[in-house]
Amino acid sequence: MKRQLRFVDNLLEKNRIRQEEQKFVVEGPHLVAEAENLIDFVLYSEELPLVAKLKKKGLNCFKVTKKQFADVSQVETPQGVLAVVNKRKFELEDIVGVINPMIVFCVGIQDPGNLGTIIRTADAVSASGVILSRGTVDLYNSKVIRSTMGSMFHLPIVQIGSVVEVLQQLKKQQVRVIATAGQAPKSFFEVDFKRSSAIIIGNEGSGLPADILGLADEVVSIPMPGRAESLNAGVAASIMLYEAVKQRKYARKN
């Protein structure tokens, strides 16, 4: 039991271990249920119906004391079950190679809540997938995982190295690259999202670098007639994704 507890603690604390083992930790009945087909083993302190179900499936389930569970838990009020799960593996082609893709590309997003919101919204609108650049907050950070509310298991998510190379590949495959910049004169309402599109969302503070903006097919802003100076990255991505959904699925037919 001590070995499993130590392994969980290492996965939670060290990105290097998560990368080496290709595993991560989810906590709480909802997330454990979402990850059911990826589970390596389960730790639990409460005899929950979910635990009984996982035991029936033959999964390794180890009971620990409430104190032991609380010591590794990442939440203020532990719910008595967590699981070590295997990472899913996707390639860029899994996202780009679908018919008429709608893609979200996160470049340098730092806030776990923002990334979780973007993934959850991408799932809600049935986006083709999410691409994460190097320098974006770790997808397997416990705060990111919780804020996705399970959506990270519903669509392909790919972590990449060179942003420029991926943008060039998108353009080769006729995917239009839509970049966001606060002062751009063109509104995102003017974009034709019915075509294959990738929406690029930049760092919360500095936005997108000039070389990335230079590779975009269109650079647009979100109109803000009120007094707010900016929107956070999660909100900005959500607004644009729902404009894409409106155009693709709910536009009036003349």
Coordinates of C-alpha atoms in Angstrom, one line a residue:
M1 CA 0.0 0.0 0.0
K2 CA 2.8 2.4 0.8
R3 CA 4.2 1.9 -2.6
Q4 CA 1.0 2.9 -4.3
L5 CA 0.6 5.9 -2.0
R6 CA 4.1 7.0 -2.8
F7 CA 3.6 6.5 -6.5
V8 CA 0.4 8.7 -6.4
D9 CA 2.2 11.4 -4.5
N10 CA 5.1 11.4 -7.1
L11 CA 2.7 11.6 -10.0
L12 CA 0.9 14.5 -8.4
E13 CA 4.0 16.4 -7.5
K14 CA 6.4 15.8 -10.4
N15 CA 5.7 16.4 -14.1
R16 CA 8.8 14.4 -14.9
I17 CA 7.4 11.3 -13.3
R18 CA 4.1 11.8 -15.2
Q19 CA 6.0 12.0 -18.5
E20 CA 8.2 9.0 -17.7
E21 CA 5.4 6.7 -16.6
Q22 CA 2.8 8.1 -19.1
K23 CA 0.3 8.1 -16.2
F24 CA -1.5 10.7 -14.1
V25 CA -4.0 11.0 -11.2
V26 CA -7.7 11.8 -11.3
E27 CA -9.7 12.3 -8.1
G28 CA -13.4 12.1 -7.2
P29 CA -16.2 9.8 -8.4
H30 CA -17.0 11.8 -11.5
L31 CA -13.5 12.0 -12.9
V32 CA -12.7 8.4 -12.0
A33 CA -15.8 7.2 -13.8
E34 CA -14.9 9.3 -16.8
A35 CA -11.5 7.6 -16.9
E36 CA -12.8 4.1 -16.2
N37 CA -11.3 2.5 -19.4
L38 CA -7.8 4.0 -18.7
I39 CA -7.4 3.0 -15.0
D40 CA -4.2 1.4 -13.8
F41 CA -5.3 1.2 -10.2
V42 CA -7.6 2.8 -7.6
L43 CA -7.1 4.1 -4.1
Y44 CA -10.2 4.6 -2.0
S45 CA -11.2 5.3 1.6
E46 CA -15.0 5.1 1.1
E47 CA -17.0 2.1 0.0
L48 CA -18.7 3.8 -2.9
P49 CA -20.9 2.2 -5.5
L50 CA -18.3 3.2 -8.1
V51 CA -15.6 1.3 -6.2
A52 CA -17.8 -1.8 -6.1
K53 CA -18.3 -1.5 -9.9
L54 CA -14.6 -1.2 -10.6
K55 CA -13.8 -4.2 -8.4
K56 CA -16.3 -6.2 -10.3
K57 CA -14.5 -5.3 -13.5
G58 CA -11.3 -6.8 -11.9
L59 CA -9.5 -3.5 -11.5
N60 CA -6.9 -3.2 -8.8
C61 CA -8.5 -1.3 -5.9
F62 CA -6.6 -0.6 -2.7
K63 CA -8.3 0.6 0.5
V64 CA -6.5 3.2 2.5
T65 CA -7.4 5.1 5.7
K66 CA -9.1 8.4 5.6
K67 CA -5.9 10.1 6.8
Q68 CA -3.8 8.4 4.2
F69 CA -6.3 9.5 1.5
A70 CA -6.4 13.0 2.8
D71 CA -2.6 13.2 2.8
V72 CA -2.5 12.6 -1.0
S73 CA -5.7 14.4 -1.9
Q74 CA -5.6 17.6 -3.9
V75 CA -8.9 18.9 -2.8
E76 CA -10.1 20.5 0.4
T77 CA -12.9 18.0 0.9
P78 CA -11.8 14.6 -0.3
Q79 CA -14.4 12.4 -1.9
G80 CA -12.8 9.1 -1.0
V81 CA -11.6 7.8 -4.4
L82 CA -8.9 8.5 -6.9
A83 CA -7.3 6.6 -9.7
V84 CA -4.0 6.4 -11.5
V85 CA -4.8 6.4 -15.2
N86 CA -2.9 5.9 -18.4
K87 CA -2.4 8.9 -20.7
R88 CA -4.3 8.7 -24.0
K89 CA -2.1 9.0 -27.1
F90 CA -3.1 11.1 -30.1
E91 CA -1.3 12.4 -33.2
L92 CA -1.9 15.8 -34.9
E93 CA -3.6 13.9 -37.7
D94 CA -6.3 12.7 -35.3
I95 CA -7.4 16.4 -35.0
V96 CA -6.6 17.8 -38.5
G97 CA -7.6 14.8 -40.5
V98 CA -11.4 14.9 -39.9
I99 CA -13.9 16.5 -42.3
N100 CA -14.1 20.3 -41.9
P101 CA -12.2 20.5 -38.6
M102 CA -12.8 23.1 -35.9
I103 CA -9.6 23.3 -33.8
V104 CA -8.5 25.2 -30.7
F105 CA -4.7 25.9 -30.5
C106 CA -3.4 27.1 -27.1
V107 CA -0.1 28.9 -27.3
G108 CA 1.5 29.6 -23.9
I109 CA -1.7 29.5 -21.8
Q110 CA -0.5 29.5 -18.2
D111 CA -3.6 29.5 -16.0
P112 CA -4.9 26.0 -15.2
G113 CA -8.5 27.3 -15.0
N114 CA -8.3 28.9 -18.4
L115 CA -7.0 25.7 -20.0
G116 CA -9.6 23.6 -18.3
T117 CA -12.4 26.0 -19.5
I118 CA -11.0 25.9 -23.1
I119 CA -11.0 22.1 -23.1
R120 CA -14.5 21.9 -21.6
T121 CA -15.9 24.4 -24.1
A122 CA -14.2 22.7 -27.0
D123 CA -15.9 19.5 -25.8
A124 CA -19.3 21.2 -25.5
V125 CA -19.2 22.6 -29.1
S126 CA -17.9 19.3 -30.5
A127 CA -14.6 20.7 -31.6
S128 CA -12.2 18.4 -33.5
G129 CA -9.6 18.7 -30.8
V130 CA -7.2 20.9 -28.8
I131 CA -3.5 21.5 -29.6
L132 CA -1.2 22.6 -26.8
S133 CA 2.1 24.3 -27.4
R134 CA 5.3 23.9 -25.4
G135 CA 5.1 26.4 -22.6
T136 CA 1.4 25.9 -22.0
V137 CA 0.5 24.7 -18.5
D138 CA 0.7 20.9 -18.1
L139 CA -2.5 19.2 -19.2
Y140 CA -2.1 16.7 -16.3
N141 CA -1.8 19.4 -13.6
S142 CA -4.5 18.4 -11.0
K143 CA -6.1 21.9 -11.3
V144 CA -6.4 21.6 -15.1
I145 CA -7.9 18.1 -14.8
R146 CA -10.5 19.2 -12.3
S147 CA -11.5 22.2 -14.3
T148 CA -12.1 20.1 -17.4
M149 CA -14.8 18.2 -15.5
G150 CA -14.0 15.1 -17.5
S151 CA -14.0 16.8 -20.9
M152 CA -10.3 15.9 -21.4
F153 CA -11.4 12.3 -21.9
H154 CA -14.0 13.3 -24.7
L155 CA -11.8 14.7 -27.5
P156 CA -8.3 14.5 -28.8
I157 CA -5.7 16.7 -27.1
V158 CA -2.2 16.9 -28.6
Q159 CA 0.9 18.5 -27.1
I160 CA 3.4 19.7 -29.7
G161 CA 6.9 21.3 -29.9
S162 CA 7.2 23.8 -32.8
V163 CA 4.2 26.1 -33.2
V164 CA 5.5 27.4 -36.5
E165 CA 5.8 23.8 -38.0
V166 CA 2.2 23.0 -36.8
L167 CA 0.8 26.2 -38.3
Q168 CA 2.5 25.4 -41.6
Q169 CA 1.0 21.9 -41.5
L170 CA -2.4 23.3 -40.8
K171 CA -2.2 25.7 -43.7
K172 CA -1.0 22.9 -46.1
Q173 CA -4.2 20.9 -45.1
Q174 CA -6.4 23.9 -46.0
V175 CA -7.1 24.8 -42.3
R176 CA -7.5 28.5 -41.9
V177 CA -5.6 29.9 -39.0
I178 CA -7.5 32.5 -37.0
A179 CA -5.4 34.4 -34.4
T180 CA -6.6 36.7 -31.7
A181 CA -5.1 40.1 -30.9
G182 CA -6.7 42.7 -28.7
Q183 CA -6.2 45.7 -31.0
A184 CA -6.9 44.0 -34.3
P185 CA -9.3 46.1 -36.4
K186 CA -11.3 43.1 -37.7
S187 CA -13.9 41.6 -35.5
F188 CA -14.2 37.8 -35.1
F189 CA -17.9 38.2 -36.1
E190 CA -16.6 38.8 -39.6
V191 CA -14.8 35.5 -39.8
D192 CA -16.3 32.6 -41.8
F193 CA -16.1 29.7 -39.3
K194 CA -18.0 27.4 -41.6
R195 CA -14.7 26.5 -43.3
S196 CA -12.0 24.4 -41.7
S197 CA -10.6 26.6 -39.0
A198 CA -8.1 26.7 -36.1
I199 CA -8.6 29.3 -33.4
I200 CA -5.3 30.3 -31.8
I201 CA -5.4 31.6 -28.2
G202 CA -2.3 33.2 -26.8
N203 CA -0.8 33.8 -23.4
E204 CA -3.0 35.6 -20.9
G205 CA -0.5 38.5 -20.4
S206 CA 1.5 38.8 -23.6
G207 CA -0.8 37.4 -26.2
L208 CA 0.5 35.8 -29.3
P209 CA 4.1 36.5 -30.6
A210 CA 4.5 38.6 -33.7
D211 CA 5.8 35.6 -35.8
I212 CA 2.7 33.6 -34.9
L213 CA 0.4 36.5 -35.8
G214 CA 2.3 36.8 -39.1
L215 CA 1.5 33.2 -40.1
A216 CA -2.2 33.6 -39.4
D217 CA -4.7 33.8 -42.2
E218 CA -6.8 36.3 -40.2
V219 CA -6.0 38.3 -37.0
V220 CA -9.2 39.3 -35.2
S221 CA -10.4 40.9 -32.0
I222 CA -13.4 40.5 -29.8
P223 CA -15.4 43.7 -29.6
M224 CA -15.7 45.1 -26.1
P225 CA -18.0 48.2 -26.1
G226 CA -17.9 48.3 -22.3
R227 CA -15.2 49.5 -20.0
A228 CA -13.4 46.2 -19.4
E229 CA -9.9 46.2 -20.9
S230 CA -9.6 42.5 -21.6
L231 CA -11.2 39.0 -21.3
N232 CA -9.4 36.0 -19.9
A233 CA -8.3 33.4 -22.3
G234 CA -10.9 30.9 -21.4
V235 CA -13.7 33.3 -22.0
A236 CA -12.3 34.6 -25.2
A237 CA -11.9 31.1 -26.6
S238 CA -15.5 30.2 -25.5
I239 CA -17.0 33.2 -27.2
M240 CA -15.3 32.4 -30.5
L241 CA -16.1 28.7 -30.4
Y242 CA -19.8 29.5 -29.9
E243 CA -19.7 31.9 -32.8
A244 CA -18.3 29.0 -34.9
V245 CA -21.1 26.7 -33.6
K246 CA -23.7 29.4 -34.5
Q247 CA -22.4 29.7 -38.0
R248 CA -22.0 26.0 -38.6
K249 CA -25.2 24.6 -37.0
Y250 CA -27.7 27.4 -36.4
A251 CA -27.3 30.0 -39.2
R252 CA -30.6 30.9 -40.8
K253 CA -31.1 29.4 -44.3
N254 CA -32.3 32.0 -46.7

